[in-house]
Amino acid sequence: MKKILMVGKPNCGKSLLFNQLTGLRQKVANYPGVTVEIKSGVMDNVELIDFPGTYSLNSLSKDEEVAINQLNAKLADDDTSLVLCVLDATRLERSLVFALQAQQLATQASKPIAFVVNFIDELKRFGHSFDIDALSHDLGAPVYAVSARDLDGITELKQALLAKDYQTYPSLSRQTPISSVSDAVKRSRELASKYAINRDVILKNQNVLDAFLLNSLFGSIAFFAIMFLLFQSIFTWATPLMDAVEVSLGAIAQFITGFVGNGVVSDFINDAIFGGVGSFLVFVPQIMVLTFVIGLLEDSGYLSRAALICHKPLSFFGLSGRSFIPYLSGHACAIPAIMAARTIESPRKRLITMMTIPLMSCSARLPVYALLIAVLIPTDVYWLGLFNMQGVAFFGLYFFGIVTALAISALLSRSTITEQEKTEMPFIIEMPSYRLPHWKPLGHRVVNSAVQFIKRAAPVIFVVSLVIWVLGYFPLNASLEDSFLGTIGHFIEPIFEPLGLDWRYGVAILMSFLAREVFVGALGTLYGMEGADENISGLAAQILNEGLPLNTGIGLLLFYVVALQCVATVATLKGEIGNNKLSWGLYGFYGLLAYALAFVANVVI
């Protein structure tokens, strides 16, 4: 199968174009460092390969190094038939710096190249146009004008890529050789002077917003307001959906058990299926809301501004402004966030960022937080009469995780610094244009986040629920405390007694060291078995009826903020850091720290 290599600078719309051509629901975001892995998809009978965005063939960051190394390897592949370089029409000069280097590299590998000028819709909005044929002649290669957002020119581009014999493209040997970055910069300026839109026209509206959002006072206030509303929305927007899921699950459970009747099968369906897996599914809408809001911030172009605002305070803790983007991504999932840390140029700051990303409250913690907050804080309590206290508590937990990460980062950064790291490059980040989100990919991303979360967590929760149910159900006619599970639980209970927790919570915590979200399913199975003869009700209501002391509940929340209970994250850290002992050492360190915090909260509060 023929291969087409897609390359370009960050923020040129390459990933969205890749999605439109292949039909894949790929993550698309308007900030540097999203596509840190090589992606591929099939366009009819051609394989399209999407490379991470890079500004130059001289790599500065880990993701650029990945892109350049893989690009050289793919250029040597006989199946590679074309290099497709994507240009940003609103920032043509910057795009051409890399494009000209890529063209030279393709020439050396005897591979044809074609260019795609994206964001043509924005040029039309400002009344600007240029001669595509003339630019094609000057570059010595075909040039196509498209809008990946509005689909303008996509059909024509796809037809050209599938129908052309790439070897008949104009010869590149007529072009002036690009032997250095300075040659590429000089040539890109010449071309931009002929074809690019006046930068002042593009920047006029952007500068108005930046004057506010990047202001040291108002920008900081706006940043904290946006972050606060982000976590408020997780509770307020998701609550109706969560209620609907809970009511639906209860109705389905009663309908199914009505046909089955009483007995072992009915108990298994109630306790293991709906008590375990069902209790976890109730909180999936919150993950969708979190993904949606973060997606809005990514697509709008705000995250680069947030990274700039955060650079100075993060520098105090030994981090970079670029650390903000992996940190925020870590609130969805730590695994892609750790990979996104490749965009940080400094090896030291990159390592510290990766080691502290697990302290960001990922979506797997959401079910745990939501359950315990619903138990500890009534739904009708408001702060200042405006903000729901459950949402405020949510923000507090996320904020505590960030503060803990910064404190540990500061400790790590105070160790010996090499002479090379004393002369690190200055912090530089591109400010992309403000854009409205592309709603179709954003909608796909929201749905996909829920689907992937369920696919990843549901099988583990089902197996754990099954094991707990079997151990708790037998010997037959024995109480839960006298069952096999009760015996195991009472054996480990002394470990959790200092935290104010009984054996049931001990079993749920122990099981959740595989993955945090297992806690809710395990606890749901245990409470379901205790109330097997009662009507199905929400897990939070069952715990609330029994009573959970405030100090114990706070300690349990702090435990889950800090504990690194995700084997997949440890494996990702091992792959990125390349140190098995360090990765598992973090697992143990965060576990002990979490236990200590839960103990202090239980004793002091």
Coordinates of C-alpha atoms in Angstrom, one line a residue:
M1 CA 0.0 0.0 0.0
K2 CA 1.3 3.4 -0.9
K3 CA 2.0 5.8 1.9
I4 CA 1.6 9.6 2.1
L5 CA 3.5 11.4 4.9
M6 CA 1.8 14.4 6.4
V7 CA 4.1 17.0 8.0
G8 CA 3.9 20.6 9.1
K9 CA 4.4 23.0 11.9
P10 CA 2.2 22.9 15.1
N11 CA -1.2 24.6 14.9
C12 CA -1.4 24.4 11.1
G13 CA -4.6 22.2 11.3
K14 CA -2.8 19.1 10.2
S15 CA -4.6 16.7 12.5
L16 CA -8.0 18.0 11.6
L17 CA -7.1 17.7 7.9
F18 CA -5.9 14.1 8.6
N19 CA -9.3 13.3 10.2
Q20 CA -11.2 14.8 7.3
L21 CA -9.2 12.8 4.7
T22 CA -9.3 9.5 6.6
G23 CA -12.6 9.7 8.5
L24 CA -10.8 8.9 11.8
R25 CA -11.9 10.5 15.0
Q26 CA -8.5 11.7 15.9
K27 CA -7.8 14.1 18.7
V28 CA -7.5 17.7 17.4
A29 CA -6.4 20.6 19.5
N30 CA -5.3 24.2 18.9
Y31 CA -2.0 24.2 20.8
P32 CA 1.5 22.7 20.4
G33 CA 2.2 19.2 21.5
V34 CA -1.0 17.3 21.0
T35 CA 0.1 14.9 18.3
V36 CA 3.2 13.5 20.0
E37 CA 2.8 10.1 18.5
I38 CA 2.8 8.9 14.9
K39 CA -0.8 8.3 13.7
S40 CA -2.0 6.5 10.5
G41 CA -5.2 6.0 8.7
V42 CA -6.4 4.7 5.3
M43 CA -7.7 7.0 2.6
D44 CA -9.2 4.6 0.1
N45 CA -6.2 2.5 -1.0
V46 CA -3.5 4.9 0.4
E47 CA -2.1 5.0 4.0
L48 CA -1.9 8.5 5.4
I49 CA 0.6 9.0 8.2
D50 CA 0.3 12.0 10.5
F51 CA 3.6 13.2 12.1
P52 CA 3.9 15.4 15.2
G53 CA 4.1 19.1 14.3
T54 CA 7.6 20.6 14.3
Y55 CA 9.1 24.0 13.7
S56 CA 12.4 22.9 12.3
L57 CA 14.4 19.8 11.3
N58 CA 16.8 20.7 14.1
S59 CA 14.9 19.2 17.0
L60 CA 14.5 21.2 20.2
S61 CA 12.0 19.0 22.1
K62 CA 11.2 15.3 22.5
D63 CA 8.2 15.4 20.2
E64 CA 10.1 17.1 17.4
E65 CA 12.9 14.5 17.8
V66 CA 10.2 11.7 17.4
A67 CA 8.8 13.4 14.3
I68 CA 12.2 14.0 12.6
N69 CA 13.6 10.5 13.3
Q70 CA 10.5 8.8 12.0
L71 CA 10.3 11.1 9.0
N72 CA 13.8 10.1 7.9
A73 CA 12.9 6.4 8.4
K74 CA 9.7 6.7 6.4
L75 CA 11.4 8.6 3.6
A76 CA 13.7 5.6 3.1
D77 CA 10.7 3.3 2.7
D78 CA 10.0 2.3 -0.9
D79 CA 6.3 2.4 -0.2
T80 CA 6.4 6.1 0.6
S81 CA 5.1 7.9 -2.5
L82 CA 4.6 11.5 -1.4
V83 CA 5.3 14.0 1.3
L84 CA 2.3 16.2 2.0
C85 CA 3.3 19.4 3.8
V86 CA 0.5 21.5 5.5
L87 CA 0.9 25.3 5.6
D88 CA -1.0 27.7 7.8
A89 CA -2.4 30.4 5.5
T90 CA -2.6 32.9 8.4
R91 CA 1.1 32.3 9.3
L92 CA 2.6 31.5 5.9
E93 CA 6.1 32.7 6.7
R94 CA 6.5 30.5 9.8
S95 CA 5.0 27.5 8.0
L96 CA 7.4 27.9 5.1
V97 CA 10.5 27.7 7.3
F98 CA 9.9 24.1 8.0
A99 CA 8.2 23.4 4.7
L100 CA 11.3 24.4 2.7
Q101 CA 13.5 22.2 4.9
A102 CA 11.1 19.3 4.4
Q103 CA 11.1 19.9 0.7
Q104 CA 14.9 19.7 0.6
L105 CA 14.8 16.5 2.7
A106 CA 12.3 15.0 0.3
T107 CA 14.5 15.9 -2.7
Q108 CA 17.5 14.2 -1.1
A109 CA 15.4 11.1 -0.6
S110 CA 14.1 11.3 -4.2
K111 CA 10.5 11.6 -3.0
P112 CA 8.0 14.1 -4.5
I113 CA 6.3 16.7 -2.2
A114 CA 3.0 18.6 -2.4
F115 CA 1.8 21.5 -0.2
V116 CA -1.6 22.2 1.3
V117 CA -2.4 25.7 2.4
N118 CA -5.0 25.4 5.2
F119 CA -7.3 28.0 6.9
I120 CA -8.2 29.5 3.5
D121 CA -11.6 30.4 5.1
E122 CA -9.9 32.8 7.5
L123 CA -8.2 34.6 4.6
K124 CA -11.5 34.9 2.9
R125 CA -13.0 36.4 6.1
F126 CA -10.3 39.2 5.9
G127 CA -10.8 39.6 2.1
H128 CA -7.4 38.3 1.2
S129 CA -6.5 35.9 -1.7
F130 CA -3.4 34.9 -3.6
D131 CA -2.5 33.1 -6.8
I132 CA -2.1 29.4 -5.9
D133 CA -0.6 28.6 -9.3
A134 CA 2.0 31.2 -8.9
L135 CA 2.9 29.9 -5.4
S136 CA 3.1 26.4 -6.9
H137 CA 5.5 27.6 -9.6
D138 CA 7.7 29.4 -7.0
L139 CA 7.8 26.3 -4.8
G140 CA 8.3 23.9 -7.7
A141 CA 5.6 21.6 -6.4
P142 CA 1.8 21.4 -6.4
V143 CA -0.1 23.6 -3.9
Y144 CA -3.7 23.0 -2.9
A145 CA -5.9 25.5 -1.0
V146 CA -8.3 24.0 1.6
S147 CA -10.2 24.7 4.8
A148 CA -10.2 21.6 6.9
R149 CA -12.7 23.2 9.1
D150 CA -15.3 24.1 6.5
L151 CA -14.3 21.3 4.1
D152 CA -13.5 23.7 1.3
G153 CA -11.2 22.1 -1.2
I154 CA -11.1 18.7 0.6
T155 CA -12.8 16.8 -2.2
E156 CA -10.4 18.2 -4.8
L157 CA -7.4 17.5 -2.6
K158 CA -8.5 13.9 -2.0
Q159 CA -9.1 13.3 -5.7
A160 CA -5.7 14.7 -6.6
L161 CA -3.9 12.6 -4.0
L162 CA -5.6 9.5 -5.2
A163 CA -5.4 10.2 -9.0
K164 CA -2.0 11.7 -9.5
D165 CA 1.2 9.9 -10.5
Y166 CA 3.4 11.6 -8.0
Q167 CA 6.6 11.0 -10.1
T168 CA 5.3 13.4 -12.8
Y169 CA 5.3 16.4 -10.4
P170 CA 7.5 19.3 -11.4
S171 CA 11.2 18.7 -10.7
L172 CA 12.5 20.1 -7.5
S173 CA 16.1 20.4 -8.8
R174 CA 15.4 23.9 -10.2
Q175 CA 14.9 25.2 -6.6
T176 CA 17.6 27.0 -4.7
P177 CA 19.1 24.4 -2.2
I178 CA 18.2 25.0 1.5
S179 CA 21.4 24.2 3.3
S180 CA 20.6 25.8 6.7
V181 CA 17.8 27.2 8.7
S182 CA 18.9 30.8 7.8
D183 CA 18.4 29.9 4.1
A184 CA 14.9 28.6 4.8
V185 CA 14.1 31.8 6.8
K186 CA 15.3 34.1 4.0
R187 CA 13.4 32.2 1.3
S188 CA 10.2 32.0 3.4
R189 CA 10.3 35.8 3.9
E190 CA 10.6 36.3 0.1
L191 CA 7.6 34.1 -0.5
A192 CA 5.6 35.5 2.3
S193 CA 6.1 39.1 1.0
K194 CA 4.4 38.0 -2.2
Y195 CA 1.6 35.8 -0.9
A196 CA 1.0 36.1 2.8
I197 CA -1.7 38.3 4.4
N198 CA -0.6 41.3 6.4
R199 CA 0.1 40.1 9.9
D200 CA -1.4 43.2 11.4
V201 CA -4.8 42.3 9.9
I202 CA -4.7 38.9 11.5
L203 CA -3.4 40.2 14.8
K204 CA -5.7 43.1 15.2
N205 CA -8.6 41.2 16.9
Q206 CA -6.2 38.7 18.6
N207 CA -4.3 41.6 20.2
V208 CA -7.5 43.0 21.7
L209 CA -8.2 39.7 23.5
D210 CA -4.6 39.1 24.4
A211 CA -4.4 42.6 26.0
F212 CA -6.9 41.3 28.5
L213 CA -6.1 37.6 28.8
L214 CA -2.4 38.1 29.1
N215 CA -2.6 41.1 31.4
S216 CA -0.7 40.3 34.7
L217 CA -3.8 41.2 36.8
F218 CA -6.9 40.7 34.7
G219 CA -5.4 37.7 32.9
S220 CA -4.6 36.0 36.2
I221 CA -8.1 36.6 37.5
A222 CA -9.6 35.3 34.2
F223 CA -7.4 32.2 34.4
F224 CA -8.5 31.3 37.9
A225 CA -12.1 32.0 37.0
I226 CA -11.9 29.7 34.0
M227 CA -10.3 27.0 36.0
F228 CA -12.9 27.3 38.8
L229 CA -15.8 27.2 36.3
L230 CA -14.2 24.2 34.7
F231 CA -14.6 22.1 37.9
Q232 CA -17.9 23.7 38.8
S233 CA -19.3 22.5 35.5
I234 CA -18.3 18.9 36.2
F235 CA -21.0 18.7 38.9
T236 CA -23.6 21.2 37.7
W237 CA -23.8 20.2 34.1
A238 CA -23.4 16.5 34.6
T239 CA -26.0 16.1 37.5
P240 CA -29.1 15.8 35.3
L241 CA -27.3 13.2 33.1
M242 CA -26.1 11.3 36.1
D243 CA -29.6 11.2 37.6
A244 CA -31.0 9.9 34.3
V245 CA -28.4 7.1 34.1
E246 CA -29.0 6.1 37.7
V247 CA -32.8 6.0 37.2
S248 CA -32.4 4.1 34.0
L249 CA -30.1 1.5 35.5
G250 CA -32.5 1.0 38.4
A251 CA -35.4 0.5 36.1
I252 CA -33.4 -2.0 33.9
A253 CA -32.3 -3.9 37.0
Q254 CA -35.8 -4.3 38.3
F255 CA -37.1 -5.3 34.9
I256 CA -34.5 -8.0 34.4
T257 CA -34.7 -9.4 37.9
G258 CA -38.5 -9.5 37.6
F259 CA -38.1 -12.2 34.9
V260 CA -35.3 -14.1 36.7
G261 CA -36.9 -14.3 40.1
N262 CA -35.2 -14.8 43.5
G263 CA -32.0 -16.8 43.8
V264 CA -28.4 -16.9 43.0
V265 CA -28.8 -15.5 39.4
S266 CA -30.9 -12.6 40.7
D267 CA -28.4 -11.8 43.4
F268 CA -25.6 -11.9 41.0
I269 CA -27.3 -9.5 38.6
N270 CA -28.3 -7.1 41.4
D271 CA -25.0 -7.1 43.3
A272 CA -22.2 -7.8 40.8
I273 CA -23.6 -6.3 37.6
F274 CA -25.8 -3.4 38.7
G275 CA -24.3 -2.9 42.1
G276 CA -20.7 -3.0 40.8
V277 CA -20.5 -2.0 37.2
G278 CA -23.7 0.0 37.4
S279 CA -22.5 2.2 40.3
F280 CA -19.4 3.1 38.2
L281 CA -21.5 3.9 35.0
V282 CA -23.4 6.6 36.8
F283 CA -20.4 8.9 36.9
V284 CA -19.5 8.6 33.2
P285 CA -21.4 11.9 32.3
Q286 CA -18.9 13.8 34.4
I287 CA -16.0 12.5 32.3
M288 CA -17.9 13.7 29.2
V289 CA -18.4 17.1 30.7
L290 CA -14.7 17.4 31.7
T291 CA -13.6 16.3 28.2
F292 CA -16.0 18.9 26.6
V293 CA -14.8 21.8 28.6
I294 CA -11.1 21.0 28.2
G295 CA -11.8 20.6 24.4
L296 CA -13.2 24.1 24.3
L297 CA -10.1 25.5 25.9
E298 CA -7.8 23.5 23.5
D299 CA -9.7 24.4 20.3
S300 CA -10.1 28.0 21.1
G301 CA -6.4 28.7 21.4
Y302 CA -6.6 29.7 25.1
L303 CA -4.2 27.0 26.4
S304 CA -1.1 28.6 24.9
R305 CA -2.1 31.8 26.7
A306 CA -2.6 29.9 30.0
A307 CA 0.9 28.3 29.5
L308 CA 2.4 31.8 29.1
I309 CA 0.5 33.1 32.2
C310 CA 1.7 30.1 34.2
H311 CA 5.4 30.2 33.1
K312 CA 6.7 32.6 35.7
P313 CA 5.0 30.9 38.8
L314 CA 5.8 27.5 37.4
S315 CA 9.5 28.5 37.0
F316 CA 9.7 29.0 40.8
F317 CA 8.9 25.3 41.2
G318 CA 11.5 24.2 38.7
L319 CA 9.0 23.8 35.8
S320 CA 8.3 25.4 32.5
G321 CA 5.2 27.2 31.2
R322 CA 4.9 24.2 28.8
S323 CA 4.4 22.0 31.8
F324 CA 0.9 23.6 32.2
I325 CA -0.4 21.8 29.1
P326 CA 0.5 18.3 30.2
Y327 CA -0.7 19.1 33.7
L328 CA -4.2 20.2 32.4
S329 CA -4.3 17.2 30.0
G330 CA -3.5 15.0 33.1
H331 CA -7.0 15.9 34.4
A332 CA -8.4 13.8 31.6
C333 CA -5.9 11.0 31.6
A334 CA -2.3 10.8 32.8
I335 CA -1.1 8.6 30.0
P336 CA -1.4 11.0 27.0
A337 CA -0.4 13.8 29.4
I338 CA 2.9 12.1 30.2
M339 CA 3.5 11.8 26.4
A340 CA 2.6 15.4 25.9
A341 CA 5.5 16.3 28.2
R342 CA 7.8 15.6 25.2
T343 CA 7.2 19.2 24.1
I344 CA 9.3 20.5 27.0
E345 CA 12.8 21.2 25.8
S346 CA 14.6 20.8 29.1
P347 CA 15.2 17.1 29.9
R348 CA 15.2 18.0 33.6
K349 CA 11.9 19.9 33.6
R350 CA 10.4 17.2 31.4
L351 CA 11.4 14.5 33.9
I352 CA 10.0 16.5 36.8
T353 CA 6.7 17.2 34.9
M354 CA 6.3 13.5 34.1
M355 CA 6.9 12.4 37.7
T356 CA 4.3 14.8 39.1
I357 CA 1.6 14.4 36.4
P358 CA 0.1 11.4 38.3
L359 CA -0.9 13.9 41.0
M360 CA -3.3 15.6 38.6
S361 CA -6.8 14.4 39.3
C362 CA -7.6 12.3 36.2
S363 CA -11.0 11.2 35.0
A364 CA -10.6 7.8 36.8
R365 CA -10.8 9.7 40.1
L366 CA -14.0 11.4 39.1
P367 CA -16.3 8.5 40.2
V368 CA -14.5 8.3 43.6
Y369 CA -14.7 12.1 44.2
A370 CA -18.3 12.3 43.1
L371 CA -19.4 9.5 45.3
L372 CA -17.7 10.7 48.5
I373 CA -18.5 14.4 47.9
A374 CA -22.2 13.4 47.4
V375 CA -22.0 11.6 50.7
L376 CA -20.3 14.3 52.7
I377 CA -21.9 17.5 51.2
P378 CA -25.7 18.0 50.7
T379 CA -26.7 19.0 47.2
D380 CA -28.6 22.2 48.4
V381 CA -25.6 23.9 50.1
Y382 CA -24.1 26.9 48.2
W383 CA -21.1 29.1 48.8
L384 CA -21.8 32.8 48.7
G385 CA -25.3 31.8 47.6
L386 CA -24.0 31.2 44.0
F387 CA -21.7 28.2 43.8
N388 CA -22.7 24.7 44.7
M389 CA -20.5 23.5 47.5
Q390 CA -20.1 20.1 45.9
G391 CA -18.5 21.9 42.9
V392 CA -16.3 24.0 45.3
A393 CA -15.2 20.8 47.0
F394 CA -14.4 19.3 43.6
F395 CA -12.2 22.4 42.8
G396 CA -10.5 22.1 46.2
L397 CA -9.5 18.5 45.5
Y398 CA -8.1 19.3 42.1
F399 CA -6.3 22.3 43.5
F400 CA -4.8 20.2 46.3
G401 CA -3.5 17.8 43.7
I402 CA -1.9 20.6 41.8
V403 CA -0.4 22.2 45.0
T404 CA 1.0 18.8 46.0
A405 CA 2.6 18.4 42.5
L406 CA 4.2 21.8 42.7
A407 CA 5.6 21.1 46.2
I408 CA 7.2 17.9 45.1
S409 CA 8.4 19.6 41.9
A410 CA 10.1 22.3 44.0
L411 CA 11.8 19.6 46.1
L412 CA 13.0 17.7 43.1
S413 CA 14.3 20.9 41.3
R414 CA 16.4 21.9 44.3
S415 CA 18.8 19.0 43.7
T416 CA 22.0 19.4 41.8
I417 CA 21.7 21.2 38.5
T418 CA 24.2 20.5 35.7
E419 CA 26.1 23.4 34.0
Q420 CA 24.2 22.6 30.8
E421 CA 20.8 23.1 32.5
K422 CA 22.0 26.5 33.9
T423 CA 22.1 27.8 30.3
E424 CA 18.8 26.4 29.1
M425 CA 17.0 28.0 26.1
P426 CA 14.4 30.7 27.0
F427 CA 10.8 29.8 27.2
I428 CA 9.2 30.3 23.7
I429 CA 5.6 29.3 22.8
E430 CA 3.5 30.2 19.8
M431 CA 0.2 32.1 20.3
P432 CA -2.2 30.5 17.8
S433 CA -5.2 32.5 16.5
Y434 CA -8.4 32.4 18.5
R435 CA -10.8 30.1 16.7
L436 CA -14.2 28.7 17.4
P437 CA -14.1 25.0 18.1
H438 CA -14.9 22.5 15.4
W439 CA -18.0 21.0 16.9
K440 CA -18.1 17.7 15.1
P441 CA -14.6 16.5 16.2
L442 CA -15.3 17.9 19.6
G443 CA -18.5 16.0 19.9
H444 CA -16.7 12.8 18.7
R445 CA -14.0 13.4 21.3
V446 CA -16.6 13.7 24.1
V447 CA -18.4 10.5 23.1
N448 CA -15.1 8.7 22.5
S449 CA -13.8 9.7 26.0
A450 CA -16.8 8.0 27.5
V451 CA -16.5 4.9 25.3
Q452 CA -12.8 4.5 25.9
F453 CA -13.2 5.0 29.6
I454 CA -15.9 2.3 29.8
K455 CA -13.9 0.0 27.6
R456 CA -10.8 0.4 29.7
A457 CA -12.5 0.3 33.1
A458 CA -15.7 -1.8 32.8
P459 CA -13.9 -5.2 32.1
V460 CA -11.6 -4.7 35.2
I461 CA -14.5 -3.6 37.3
F462 CA -16.6 -6.6 36.2
V463 CA -13.9 -9.0 37.0
V464 CA -13.3 -7.4 40.4
S465 CA -17.0 -7.3 41.1
L466 CA -17.3 -11.0 40.1
V467 CA -14.4 -12.0 42.4
I468 CA -15.9 -9.9 45.3
W469 CA -19.4 -11.3 44.8
V470 CA -18.2 -15.0 44.7
L471 CA -16.0 -14.5 47.8
G472 CA -18.8 -12.7 49.6
Y473 CA -21.7 -15.0 48.5
F474 CA -20.0 -18.2 49.7
P475 CA -20.3 -20.2 51.9
L476 CA -24.0 -20.2 51.2
N477 CA -26.3 -18.9 54.0
A478 CA -23.4 -17.2 55.7
S479 CA -23.5 -13.4 56.5
L480 CA -21.2 -11.2 54.5
E481 CA -18.9 -10.8 57.4
D482 CA -18.6 -14.6 57.8
S483 CA -18.0 -15.2 54.1
F484 CA -14.6 -15.8 52.5
L485 CA -14.5 -12.1 51.6
G486 CA -15.3 -11.1 55.2
T487 CA -12.4 -13.3 56.4
I488 CA -10.0 -11.6 54.0
G489 CA -11.4 -8.2 54.8
H490 CA -11.0 -8.6 58.5
F491 CA -7.4 -9.9 58.0
I492 CA -6.4 -6.7 56.3
E493 CA -8.6 -4.4 58.4
P494 CA -5.9 -3.5 60.9
I495 CA -4.1 -1.7 58.0
F496 CA -7.0 0.6 57.4
E497 CA -8.3 1.1 61.0
P498 CA -6.0 4.0 61.6
L499 CA -7.7 5.7 58.7
G500 CA -11.1 5.2 60.3
L501 CA -12.2 2.7 57.7
D502 CA -13.7 -0.8 58.2
W503 CA -12.9 -4.0 56.2
R504 CA -15.3 -3.2 53.4
Y505 CA -13.4 0.0 52.5
G506 CA -10.2 -1.9 52.9
V507 CA -11.2 -4.4 50.3
A508 CA -12.3 -1.7 47.9
I509 CA -9.1 0.3 48.3
L510 CA -7.0 -2.9 47.9
M511 CA -8.8 -3.8 44.7
S512 CA -8.5 -0.2 43.4
F513 CA -4.7 -0.3 43.3
L514 CA -5.1 -1.8 39.8
A515 CA -7.2 1.2 38.8
R516 CA -8.8 3.9 40.9
E517 CA -12.3 3.6 39.5
V518 CA -12.5 0.0 40.7
F519 CA -13.2 1.5 44.2
V520 CA -16.7 2.5 43.3
G521 CA -17.6 -0.8 41.7
A522 CA -16.1 -2.8 44.5
L523 CA -17.9 -0.8 47.2
G524 CA -21.1 -0.9 45.1
T525 CA -20.9 -4.7 45.1
L526 CA -20.3 -4.9 48.8
Y527 CA -23.2 -2.6 49.7
G528 CA -25.4 -4.3 47.2
M529 CA -24.8 -7.6 48.8
E530 CA -25.6 -6.2 52.3
G531 CA -28.9 -4.8 51.0
A532 CA -29.8 -7.6 48.6
D533 CA -33.3 -7.8 49.8
E534 CA -34.0 -4.1 49.5
N535 CA -34.9 -2.0 46.5
I536 CA -32.0 -0.8 44.4
S537 CA -30.9 2.7 45.4
G538 CA -27.9 4.8 44.7
L539 CA -24.6 3.8 46.3
A540 CA -24.2 7.3 47.8
A541 CA -27.6 7.0 49.4
Q542 CA -26.6 3.6 50.9
I543 CA -23.4 5.0 52.4
L544 CA -25.2 8.1 53.6
N545 CA -27.8 6.0 55.4
E546 CA -25.0 4.2 57.2
G547 CA -23.0 7.3 57.9
L548 CA -19.4 8.2 57.0
P549 CA -17.6 10.4 59.5
L550 CA -16.5 13.7 57.9
N551 CA -12.8 13.3 59.0
T552 CA -12.7 9.8 57.6
G553 CA -14.3 10.9 54.3
I554 CA -11.9 13.8 53.9
G555 CA -9.0 11.5 54.6
L556 CA -10.2 9.0 52.0
L557 CA -10.6 11.8 49.5
L558 CA -7.0 13.0 50.1
F559 CA -5.8 9.4 49.8
Y560 CA -7.3 9.2 46.3
V561 CA -5.9 12.6 45.3
V562 CA -2.3 11.4 45.9
A563 CA -2.2 7.6 45.5
L564 CA -0.8 6.4 42.1
Q565 CA -3.4 3.6 41.6
C566 CA -3.0 3.0 37.9
V567 CA -0.7 0.3 36.5
A568 CA -1.1 1.6 33.0
T569 CA 0.3 5.0 34.1
V570 CA 3.3 3.3 35.8
A571 CA 4.0 1.4 32.5
T572 CA 3.8 4.7 30.6
L573 CA 6.2 6.3 33.0
K574 CA 8.6 3.4 32.6
G575 CA 8.5 3.8 28.8
E576 CA 9.0 7.5 28.8
I577 CA 11.6 7.7 31.6
G578 CA 13.3 4.4 30.8
N579 CA 13.8 3.6 34.5
N580 CA 11.8 0.7 36.0
K581 CA 13.0 1.3 39.6
L582 CA 12.1 5.0 39.4
S583 CA 8.6 4.3 38.0
W584 CA 7.7 1.7 40.7
G585 CA 9.4 3.8 43.3
L586 CA 7.0 6.7 42.5
Y587 CA 4.1 4.1 42.9
G588 CA 5.3 3.2 46.4
F589 CA 6.1 6.8 47.4
Y590 CA 2.8 8.2 46.4
G591 CA 1.0 5.3 48.1
L592 CA 2.8 5.9 51.4
L593 CA 2.2 9.7 51.2
A594 CA -1.5 9.1 50.5
Y595 CA -1.8 6.9 53.5
A596 CA 0.0 9.4 55.7
L597 CA -2.3 12.2 54.6
A598 CA -5.4 10.1 55.2
F599 CA -4.2 9.2 58.7
V600 CA -3.5 12.9 59.6
A601 CA -6.9 13.9 58.3
N602 CA -8.7 11.2 60.3
V603 CA -6.8 12.1 63.5
V604 CA -6.7 15.9 63.3
I605 CA -10.0 16.9 61.8

